[in-house]
XYZ file of C-alpha atoms in Angstrom:
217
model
C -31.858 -18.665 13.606
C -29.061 -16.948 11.914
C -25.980 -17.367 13.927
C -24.144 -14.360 15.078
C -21.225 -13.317 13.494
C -18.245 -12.670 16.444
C -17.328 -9.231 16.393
C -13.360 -8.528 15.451
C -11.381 -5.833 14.139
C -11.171 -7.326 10.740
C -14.945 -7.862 10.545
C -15.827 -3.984 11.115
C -13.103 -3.403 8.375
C -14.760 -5.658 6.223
C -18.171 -3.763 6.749
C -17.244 -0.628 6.944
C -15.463 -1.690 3.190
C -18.564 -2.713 2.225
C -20.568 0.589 3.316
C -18.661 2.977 1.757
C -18.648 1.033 -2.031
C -22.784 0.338 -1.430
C -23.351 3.483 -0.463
C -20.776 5.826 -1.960
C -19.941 7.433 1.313
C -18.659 7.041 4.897
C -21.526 6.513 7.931
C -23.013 9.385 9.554
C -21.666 8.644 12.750
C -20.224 6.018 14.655
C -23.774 5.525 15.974
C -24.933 4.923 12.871
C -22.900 2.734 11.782
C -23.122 0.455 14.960
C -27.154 0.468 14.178
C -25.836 -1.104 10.899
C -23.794 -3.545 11.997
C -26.508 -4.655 15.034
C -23.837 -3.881 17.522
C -23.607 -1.931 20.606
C -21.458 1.191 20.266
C -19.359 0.772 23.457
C -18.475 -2.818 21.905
C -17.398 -1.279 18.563
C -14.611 1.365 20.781
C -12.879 -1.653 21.883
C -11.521 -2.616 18.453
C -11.455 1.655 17.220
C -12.339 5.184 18.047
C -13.018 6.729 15.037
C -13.367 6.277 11.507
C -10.183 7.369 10.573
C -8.190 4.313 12.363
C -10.374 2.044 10.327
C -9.501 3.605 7.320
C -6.016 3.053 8.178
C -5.964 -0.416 9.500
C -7.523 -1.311 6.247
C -4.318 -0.522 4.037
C -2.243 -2.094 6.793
C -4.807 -5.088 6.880
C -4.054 -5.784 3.195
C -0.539 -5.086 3.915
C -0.537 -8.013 6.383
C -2.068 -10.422 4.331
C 0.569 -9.802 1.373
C 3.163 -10.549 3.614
C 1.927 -13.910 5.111
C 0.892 -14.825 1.537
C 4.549 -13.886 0.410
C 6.083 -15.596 3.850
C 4.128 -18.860 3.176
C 5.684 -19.234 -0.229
C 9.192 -21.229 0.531
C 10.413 -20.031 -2.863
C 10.271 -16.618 -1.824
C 12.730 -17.067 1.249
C 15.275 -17.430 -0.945
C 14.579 -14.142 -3.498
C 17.361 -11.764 -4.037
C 16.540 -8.479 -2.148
C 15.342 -6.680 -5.435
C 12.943 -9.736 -6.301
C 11.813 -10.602 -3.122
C 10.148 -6.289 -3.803
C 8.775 -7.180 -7.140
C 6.713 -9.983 -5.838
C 5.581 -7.789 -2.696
C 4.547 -4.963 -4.889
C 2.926 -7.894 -7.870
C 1.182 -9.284 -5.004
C -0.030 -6.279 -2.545
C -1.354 -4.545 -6.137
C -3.459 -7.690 -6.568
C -5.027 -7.396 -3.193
C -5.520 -3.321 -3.930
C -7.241 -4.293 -7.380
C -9.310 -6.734 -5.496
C -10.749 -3.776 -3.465
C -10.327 -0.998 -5.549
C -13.811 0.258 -5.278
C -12.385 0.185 -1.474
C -9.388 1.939 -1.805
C -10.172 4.553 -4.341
C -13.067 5.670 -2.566
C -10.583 6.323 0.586
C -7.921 7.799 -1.255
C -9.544 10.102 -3.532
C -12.695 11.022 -1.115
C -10.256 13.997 0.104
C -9.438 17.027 -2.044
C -6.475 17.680 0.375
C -3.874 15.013 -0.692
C -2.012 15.423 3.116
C -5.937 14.262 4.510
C -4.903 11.508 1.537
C -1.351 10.542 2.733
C -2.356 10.513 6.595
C -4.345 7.398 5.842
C -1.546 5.984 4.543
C 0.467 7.145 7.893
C 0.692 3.271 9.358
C 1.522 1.963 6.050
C 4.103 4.135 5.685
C 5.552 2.813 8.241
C 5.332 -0.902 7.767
C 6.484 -0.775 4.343
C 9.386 1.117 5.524
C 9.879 -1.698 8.060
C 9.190 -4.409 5.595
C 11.863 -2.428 3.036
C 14.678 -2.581 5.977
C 14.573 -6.494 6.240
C 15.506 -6.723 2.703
C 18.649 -5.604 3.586
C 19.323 -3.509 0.190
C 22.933 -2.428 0.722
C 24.414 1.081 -0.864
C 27.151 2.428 -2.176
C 30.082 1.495 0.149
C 31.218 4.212 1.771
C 33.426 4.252 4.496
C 31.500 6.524 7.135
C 29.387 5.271 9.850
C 26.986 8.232 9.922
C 27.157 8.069 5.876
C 25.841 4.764 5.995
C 22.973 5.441 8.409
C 21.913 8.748 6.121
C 22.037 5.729 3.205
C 19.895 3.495 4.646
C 17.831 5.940 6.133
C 17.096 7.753 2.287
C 16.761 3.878 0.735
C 13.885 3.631 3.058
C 12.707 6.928 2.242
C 12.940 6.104 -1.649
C 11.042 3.484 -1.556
C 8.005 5.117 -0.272
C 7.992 7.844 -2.737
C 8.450 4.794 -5.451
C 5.382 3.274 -3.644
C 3.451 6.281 -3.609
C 4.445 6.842 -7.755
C 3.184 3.039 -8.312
C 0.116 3.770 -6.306
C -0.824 7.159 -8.179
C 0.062 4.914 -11.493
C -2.372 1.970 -10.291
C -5.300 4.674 -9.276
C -5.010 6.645 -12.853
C -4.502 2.957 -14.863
C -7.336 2.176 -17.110
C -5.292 -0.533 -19.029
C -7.082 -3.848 -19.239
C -6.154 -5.735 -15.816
C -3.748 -2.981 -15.059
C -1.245 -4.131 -16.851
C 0.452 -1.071 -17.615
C 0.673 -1.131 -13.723
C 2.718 -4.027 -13.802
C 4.731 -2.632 -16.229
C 5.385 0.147 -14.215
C 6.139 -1.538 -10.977
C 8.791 -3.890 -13.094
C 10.433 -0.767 -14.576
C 10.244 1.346 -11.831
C 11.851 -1.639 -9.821
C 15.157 -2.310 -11.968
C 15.789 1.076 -12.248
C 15.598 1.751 -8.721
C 17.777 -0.791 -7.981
C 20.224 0.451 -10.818
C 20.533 3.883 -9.219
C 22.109 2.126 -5.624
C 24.157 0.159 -7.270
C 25.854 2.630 -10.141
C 25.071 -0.279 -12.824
C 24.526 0.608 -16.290
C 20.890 3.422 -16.784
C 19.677 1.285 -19.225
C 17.232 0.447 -17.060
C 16.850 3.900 -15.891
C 16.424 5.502 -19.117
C 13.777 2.588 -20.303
C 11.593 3.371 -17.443
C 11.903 7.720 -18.533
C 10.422 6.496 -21.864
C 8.154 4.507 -20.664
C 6.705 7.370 -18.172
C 6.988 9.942 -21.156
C 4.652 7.794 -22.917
C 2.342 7.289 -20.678
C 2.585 11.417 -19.317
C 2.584 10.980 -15.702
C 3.050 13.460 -13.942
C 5.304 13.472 -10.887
């Protein structure tokens, strides 16, 4: 007898993964999908409520599991603030491109990009988290409430650069997405260049490289 598999929140993630890429679209109903996973409904509402928060959870699943990867690694404790980002956004990308049947299904399933972004609503707000214990530092200016509005729009920033990367990745049709990489390396350095006032060389590398490639922003 096949042994039963222990229900958990990241095995109906997993599933409901593997629905949507097998069958090109989400589960009639909650019902429905319970019949497919052999469960009874009222045991599947005690890990979600809807399809939606699974969606969700799945981003910050992978999200999670970059971060413990990243955490394990003793090198990495002692990465410079704008390093310490390059391998998060090297290493999250791998675990997007090894469920990118997943995660473009999800993200381009909705014609209404805000339907799009709302998915992204809990990642949003551990990256955000994750981008304040870097500890980035601004301009020096000496203002209290100037310095909050600085780290607040660093924060800020960064999402929109994680949202560019992300469009980048979902358009990329270079082998292994390496133009990806590219991108997140450029995009990186001449983020970082823009807080700090250094030279644009950086900056203006990363305009040619996005003329090239005509993204549009």
């Amino acid at each position: 007898m096949a042994k039963k598999t222990k229900l958990s929140s990241d095995y109906i993630l997993t599933e409901y993964s593997n629905y949507v890429v097998t069958e090109g679209k989400k589960p009639n109903s909650i019902f429905h999908f319970c019949q497919h996973l052999k469960i009874e409904e009222k045991d599947f509402y005690s890990f979600f409520t809807n399809f939606e928060q699974i969606e969700a959870h799945i981003f910050t699943s992978l999200f999670g599991n970059t971060l413990r990867l990243l955490e394990n690694n003793e090198d990495y404790q002692h990465y410079d603030a704008k390093t310490k980002l390059l391998s998060f956004y090297y290493t999250f990308f791998e675990h997007l491109t090894a469920n990118r049947s997943c995660i473009v299904y999800l993200l381009q399933e909705e014609k209404n990009h805000l339907k799009s972004l709302k998915k992204l609503s809990l990642l949003r707000s551990d990256f955000k988290n994750f981008i304040a214990t870097l500890g980035i530092e601004p301009i020096k200016i000496p203002q209290e409430t100037i310095e909050k509005i600085q780290h607040k729009s660093i924060a800020e920033f960064a999402w929109v650069q994680f949202l560019m990367t992300l469009k980048f990745w979902l358009d990329d049709s270079s082998p292994t997405f390496e133009k990806t990489d590219i991108f997140i390396e450029k995009s990186v350095h001449a983020s970082f260049d823009l807080i700090d006032l250094t030279p644009v060389k950086n900056i203006i590398d990363f305009g040619k490289f996005l003329w090239k490639e005509k993204i549009q922003l």
